[in-house]
Amino acid sequence: MYTLGIDIGSTTTKCVLLRDGSELAATSLVRAGIGTGGPEEAYAAVLRDGGAGAEEIAYKVATGYGRKRWEAADGEISELSAHALGCHFILPEVRTVIDIGGQDAKIISLDQQGLMSGFSMNDKCAAGTGRFLDVMANILNVDVDELGRLAGEAAAPAEISSTCTVFAESEVISQLAAGAAVPDVVAGICNSVATRTCALARRQGVRESVYMSGGVARNEGVRRAIERELGVPVATSPLAQLAGALGAALYGYKKAAKF
Ligand code: ADP
């Protein structure tokens, strides 16, 4: 039996096609989110790659910021629940999920069964989210997927003292004008996101194992900085950005199998 999860985010759309509630038949990721052709493109890609017809899908579940606008959905689930389900599937011993996406950051506490027992969220301010990294990458004229490698090359990470994205932008520009090396500035930017995330995490409480999901998990500079600052290992995996879509597909399986 196939179920499908689609995570329609602010910047990207992710799809997971799940076979029998346990096997990933196909995944897709399109760099276009809510209000674009991204959802349809990601849906078509996952059906094509999984060799499945739309009529073969027992249950389709939407999650993410744009979940209410995907008409093909049979059901929907909040991003918090979707990430909890997805991360528990990826790493059953997870007790704290750090999810940083394109426009928010969430810390989710899980119990032994993988059920959400609490959360903290920053969805009010771009600092500490993927948006901050995207803005800074743009100023530095590098791609977001290069930020992790560049941060690893830093000799003396820059201090970004502004907590506001707009002020931090001016700060980065003046540091570059003063001759700071790009890797040092990138490391400072990654550290700044990590500091905001760790403050949120401490408020929520951090229990091991910790797993990082969302697109920013692909940025090794941020993940390593969080690990350093929290003083605990922060695991991630190539499925991190797909965790919400995976959780939605798992929820779809529960619905379809009527557990
Ligand atoms: P949303 O669901 O809100 O669209 P995602 O969880 O997909 O957000 O995360 C998007 C963010 O992840 C981007 O803002 C970007 O900073 C970061 N990101 C996406 N892809 C990569 C990558 N390949 N390497 C590093 N960072 C990435």
PDB file of N, CA and C and ligand atoms in Angstrom, residues 7-14 29 31 33 64-65 79 83 99-104 129-134 143-148 213-220 240-241, ligand 1:
ATOM      1  N   ASP A   7       5.182  18.128   2.123  1.00  0.00           N
ATOM      2  CA  ASP A   7       5.482  19.215   3.061  1.00  0.00           C
ATOM      3  C   ASP A   7       5.685  20.486   2.232  1.00  0.00           C
ATOM      4  N   ILE A   8       4.673  21.353   2.267  1.00  0.00           N
ATOM      5  CA  ILE A   8       4.715  22.577   1.451  1.00  0.00           C
ATOM      6  C   ILE A   8       5.225  23.707   2.344  1.00  0.00           C
ATOM      7  N   GLY A   9       6.500  24.040   2.171  1.00  0.00           N
ATOM      8  CA  GLY A   9       7.125  25.038   3.028  1.00  0.00           C
ATOM      9  C   GLY A   9       7.153  26.420   2.401  1.00  0.00           C
ATOM     10  N   SER A  10       7.830  27.327   3.087  1.00  0.00           N
ATOM     11  CA  SER A  10       7.917  28.698   2.603  1.00  0.00           C
ATOM     12  C   SER A  10       8.869  28.805   1.412  1.00  0.00           C
ATOM     13  N   THR A  11       9.869  27.924   1.377  1.00  0.00           N
ATOM     14  CA  THR A  11      10.880  28.024   0.301  1.00  0.00           C
ATOM     15  C   THR A  11      10.975  26.763  -0.541  1.00  0.00           C
ATOM     16  N   THR A  12      10.574  25.620   0.025  1.00  0.00           N
ATOM     17  CA  THR A  12      10.726  24.353  -0.715  1.00  0.00           C
ATOM     18  C   THR A  12       9.489  23.475  -0.516  1.00  0.00           C
ATOM     19  N   THR A  13       9.319  22.524  -1.445  1.00  0.00           N
ATOM     20  CA  THR A  13       8.284  21.496  -1.283  1.00  0.00           C
ATOM     21  C   THR A  13       8.980  20.146  -1.271  1.00  0.00           C
ATOM     22  N   LYS A  14       8.619  19.318  -0.289  1.00  0.00           N
ATOM     23  CA  LYS A  14       9.198  18.006  -0.170  1.00  0.00           C
ATOM     24  C   LYS A  14       8.089  16.963  -0.254  1.00  0.00           C
ATOM     25  N   LEU A  29      12.279  16.828  -3.922  1.00  0.00           N
ATOM     26  CA  LEU A  29      12.484  18.116  -3.261  1.00  0.00           C
ATOM     27  C   LEU A  29      12.569  19.169  -4.360  1.00  0.00           C
ATOM     28  N   ARG A  31      12.790  23.359  -5.082  1.00  0.00           N
ATOM     29  CA  ARG A  31      13.084  24.636  -4.416  1.00  0.00           C
ATOM     30  C   ARG A  31      12.051  25.696  -4.775  1.00  0.00           C
ATOM     31  N   GLY A  33       8.107  26.808  -2.899  1.00  0.00           N
ATOM     32  CA  GLY A  33       7.155  26.401  -1.868  1.00  0.00           C
ATOM     33  C   GLY A  33       5.759  26.912  -2.113  1.00  0.00           C
ATOM     34  N   GLY A  64       3.075  21.425   6.590  1.00  0.00           N
ATOM     35  CA  GLY A  64       3.823  22.634   6.240  1.00  0.00           C
ATOM     36  C   GLY A  64       2.916  23.844   6.132  1.00  0.00           C
ATOM     37  N   TYR A  65       3.567  24.960   5.932  1.00  0.00           N
ATOM     38  CA  TYR A  65       2.901  26.257   5.874  1.00  0.00           C
ATOM     39  C   TYR A  65       1.753  26.283   4.854  1.00  0.00           C
ATOM     40  N   GLU A  79       2.954  20.780  11.228  1.00  0.00           N
ATOM     41  CA  GLU A  79       4.386  20.538  11.011  1.00  0.00           C
ATOM     42  C   GLU A  79       5.035  19.919  12.246  1.00  0.00           C
ATOM     43  N   HIS A  83       6.995  16.447  11.993  1.00  0.00           N
ATOM     44  CA  HIS A  83       8.426  16.296  12.294  1.00  0.00           C
ATOM     45  C   HIS A  83       8.652  15.297  13.419  1.00  0.00           C
ATOM     46  N   ASP A  99      14.333  21.681  14.620  1.00  0.00           N
ATOM     47  CA  ASP A  99      13.897  21.805  13.218  1.00  0.00           C
ATOM     48  C   ASP A  99      14.036  23.256  12.787  1.00  0.00           C
ATOM     49  N   ILE A 100      14.978  23.528  11.900  1.00  0.00           N
ATOM     50  CA  ILE A 100      15.107  24.898  11.385  1.00  0.00           C
ATOM     51  C   ILE A 100      14.778  24.887   9.895  1.00  0.00           C
ATOM     52  N   GLY A 101      13.723  25.609   9.554  1.00  0.00           N
ATOM     53  CA  GLY A 101      13.273  25.687   8.169  1.00  0.00           C
ATOM     54  C   GLY A 101      13.529  27.061   7.587  1.00  0.00           C
ATOM     55  N   GLY A 102      12.838  27.352   6.505  1.00  0.00           N
ATOM     56  CA  GLY A 102      13.050  28.602   5.794  1.00  0.00           C
ATOM     57  C   GLY A 102      12.555  29.831   6.529  1.00  0.00           C
ATOM     58  N   GLN A 103      11.584  29.670   7.416  1.00  0.00           N
ATOM     59  CA  GLN A 103      11.077  30.867   8.094  1.00  0.00           C
ATOM     60  C   GLN A 103      10.740  30.670   9.565  1.00  0.00           C
ATOM     61  N   ASP A 104      11.046  29.521  10.106  1.00  0.00           N
ATOM     62  CA  ASP A 104      10.884  29.372  11.564  1.00  0.00           C
ATOM     63  C   ASP A 104      11.849  28.334  12.109  1.00  0.00           C
ATOM     64  N   THR A 129      16.687  31.594  11.587  1.00  0.00           N
ATOM     65  CA  THR A 129      15.986  30.717  10.630  1.00  0.00           C
ATOM     66  C   THR A 129      16.791  30.634   9.324  1.00  0.00           C
ATOM     67  N   GLY A 130      16.309  29.782   8.412  1.00  0.00           N
ATOM     68  CA  GLY A 130      16.958  29.647   7.112  1.00  0.00           C
ATOM     69  C   GLY A 130      16.950  30.953   6.332  1.00  0.00           C
ATOM     70  N   ARG A 131      15.949  31.774   6.589  1.00  0.00           N
ATOM     71  CA  ARG A 131      15.832  33.060   5.886  1.00  0.00           C
ATOM     72  C   ARG A 131      17.074  33.928   6.136  1.00  0.00           C
ATOM     73  N   PHE A 132      17.535  33.937   7.377  1.00  0.00           N
ATOM     74  CA  PHE A 132      18.721  34.701   7.759  1.00  0.00           C
ATOM     75  C   PHE A 132      19.919  34.199   6.936  1.00  0.00           C
ATOM     76  N   LEU A 133      20.055  32.884   6.834  1.00  0.00           N
ATOM     77  CA  LEU A 133      21.176  32.302   6.081  1.00  0.00           C
ATOM     78  C   LEU A 133      21.058  32.622   4.593  1.00  0.00           C
ATOM     79  N   ASP A 134      19.823  32.590   4.064  1.00  0.00           N
ATOM     80  CA  ASP A 134      19.603  32.883   2.642  1.00  0.00           C
ATOM     81  C   ASP A 134      19.966  34.333   2.326  1.00  0.00           C
ATOM     82  N   ASP A 143      26.208  30.148  -2.702  1.00  0.00           N
ATOM     83  CA  ASP A 143      24.975  29.378  -2.601  1.00  0.00           C
ATOM     84  C   ASP A 143      24.811  28.892  -1.158  1.00  0.00           C
ATOM     85  N   VAL A 144      23.563  28.749  -0.678  1.00  0.00           N
ATOM     86  CA  VAL A 144      23.369  28.278   0.717  1.00  0.00           C
ATOM     87  C   VAL A 144      24.044  26.935   0.956  1.00  0.00           C
ATOM     88  N   ASP A 145      24.113  26.096  -0.085  1.00  0.00           N
ATOM     89  CA  ASP A 145      24.720  24.786   0.184  1.00  0.00           C
ATOM     90  C   ASP A 145      26.243  24.836   0.285  1.00  0.00           C
ATOM     91  N   GLU A 146      26.836  26.007   0.101  1.00  0.00           N
ATOM     92  CA  GLU A 146      28.286  26.155   0.299  1.00  0.00           C
ATOM     93  C   GLU A 146      28.617  26.672   1.707  1.00  0.00           C
ATOM     94  N   LEU A 147      27.605  27.131   2.436  1.00  0.00           N
ATOM     95  CA  LEU A 147      27.870  27.782   3.729  1.00  0.00           C
ATOM     96  C   LEU A 147      28.583  26.863   4.724  1.00  0.00           C
ATOM     97  N   GLY A 148      28.172  25.588   4.762  1.00  0.00           N
ATOM     98  CA  GLY A 148      28.760  24.644   5.716  1.00  0.00           C
ATOM     99  C   GLY A 148      30.247  24.436   5.449  1.00  0.00           C
ATOM    100  N   SER A 213      16.394  18.382  12.143  1.00  0.00           N
ATOM    101  CA  SER A 213      15.643  18.211  10.891  1.00  0.00           C
ATOM    102  C   SER A 213      15.486  19.571  10.215  1.00  0.00           C
ATOM    103  N   GLY A 214      14.833  19.587   9.046  1.00  0.00           N
ATOM    104  CA  GLY A 214      14.651  20.845   8.305  1.00  0.00           C
ATOM    105  C   GLY A 214      15.853  21.116   7.408  1.00  0.00           C
ATOM    106  N   GLY A 215      15.656  22.043   6.489  1.00  0.00           N
ATOM    107  CA  GLY A 215      16.690  22.326   5.484  1.00  0.00           C
ATOM    108  C   GLY A 215      18.014  22.794   6.065  1.00  0.00           C
ATOM    109  N   VAL A 216      17.967  23.516   7.181  1.00  0.00           N
ATOM    110  CA  VAL A 216      19.209  24.061   7.756  1.00  0.00           C
ATOM    111  C   VAL A 216      20.076  22.944   8.355  1.00  0.00           C
ATOM    112  N   ALA A 217      19.485  21.762   8.582  1.00  0.00           N
ATOM    113  CA  ALA A 217      20.290  20.617   9.039  1.00  0.00           C
ATOM    114  C   ALA A 217      21.354  20.269   8.002  1.00  0.00           C
ATOM    115  N   ARG A 218      21.127  20.665   6.761  1.00  0.00           N
ATOM    116  CA  ARG A 218      22.111  20.375   5.704  1.00  0.00           C
ATOM    117  C   ARG A 218      23.306  21.312   5.782  1.00  0.00           C
ATOM    118  N   ASN A 219      23.200  22.321   6.616  1.00  0.00           N
ATOM    119  CA  ASN A 219      24.295  23.274   6.794  1.00  0.00           C
ATOM    120  C   ASN A 219      25.153  22.806   7.986  1.00  0.00           C
ATOM    121  N   GLU A 220      26.263  22.182   7.648  1.00  0.00           N
ATOM    122  CA  GLU A 220      27.130  21.604   8.686  1.00  0.00           C
ATOM    123  C   GLU A 220      27.694  22.658   9.635  1.00  0.00           C
ATOM    124  N   ALA A 240      16.948  14.527   6.683  1.00  0.00           N
ATOM    125  CA  ALA A 240      16.546  15.607   7.595  1.00  0.00           C
ATOM    126  C   ALA A 240      15.530  16.580   6.993  1.00  0.00           C
ATOM    127  N   GLN A 241      15.781  17.008   5.766  1.00  0.00           N
ATOM    128  CA  GLN A 241      14.890  18.015   5.158  1.00  0.00           C
ATOM    129  C   GLN A 241      13.549  17.388   4.768  1.00  0.00           C
TER     130      GLN A 241
HETATM  131  P1  ADP B   1      10.653  25.368   4.417  1.00  0.00           P
HETATM  132  O1  ADP B   1       9.975  24.065   4.748  1.00  0.00           O
HETATM  133  O2  ADP B   1      10.214  26.512   5.265  1.00  0.00           O
HETATM  134  O3  ADP B   1      10.597  25.695   2.960  1.00  0.00           O
HETATM  135  P2  ADP B   1      13.180  23.921   4.707  1.00  0.00           P
HETATM  136  O4  ADP B   1      13.056  23.048   5.909  1.00  0.00           O
HETATM  137  O5  ADP B   1      13.124  23.248   3.389  1.00  0.00           O
HETATM  138  O6  ADP B   1      12.165  25.154   4.805  1.00  0.00           O
HETATM  139  O7  ADP B   1      14.540  24.731   4.856  1.00  0.00           O
HETATM  140  C1  ADP B   1      14.898  25.755   3.974  1.00  0.00           C
HETATM  141  C2  ADP B   1      16.211  26.348   4.430  1.00  0.00           C
HETATM  142  O8  ADP B   1      17.201  25.341   4.445  1.00  0.00           O
HETATM  143  C3  ADP B   1      16.705  27.416   3.490  1.00  0.00           C
HETATM  144  O9  ADP B   1      16.290  28.675   3.952  1.00  0.00           O
HETATM  145  C4  ADP B   1      18.224  27.242   3.517  1.00  0.00           C
HETATM  146  O10 ADP B   1      18.808  28.168   4.432  1.00  0.00           O
HETATM  147  C5  ADP B   1      18.451  25.836   4.025  1.00  0.00           C
HETATM  148  N1  ADP B   1      18.945  24.908   2.991  1.00  0.00           N
HETATM  149  C6  ADP B   1      18.215  24.353   2.011  1.00  0.00           C
HETATM  150  N2  ADP B   1      18.974  23.547   1.242  1.00  0.00           N
HETATM  151  C7  ADP B   1      20.210  23.597   1.751  1.00  0.00           C
HETATM  152  C8  ADP B   1      21.463  22.991   1.407  1.00  0.00           C
HETATM  153  N3  ADP B   1      21.587  22.167   0.363  1.00  0.00           N
HETATM  154  N4  ADP B   1      22.534  23.284   2.170  1.00  0.00           N
HETATM  155  C9  ADP B   1      22.435  24.111   3.223  1.00  0.00           C
HETATM  156  N5  ADP B   1      21.304  24.722   3.595  1.00  0.00           N
HETATM  157  C10 ADP B   1      20.197  24.468   2.878  1.00  0.00           C
END
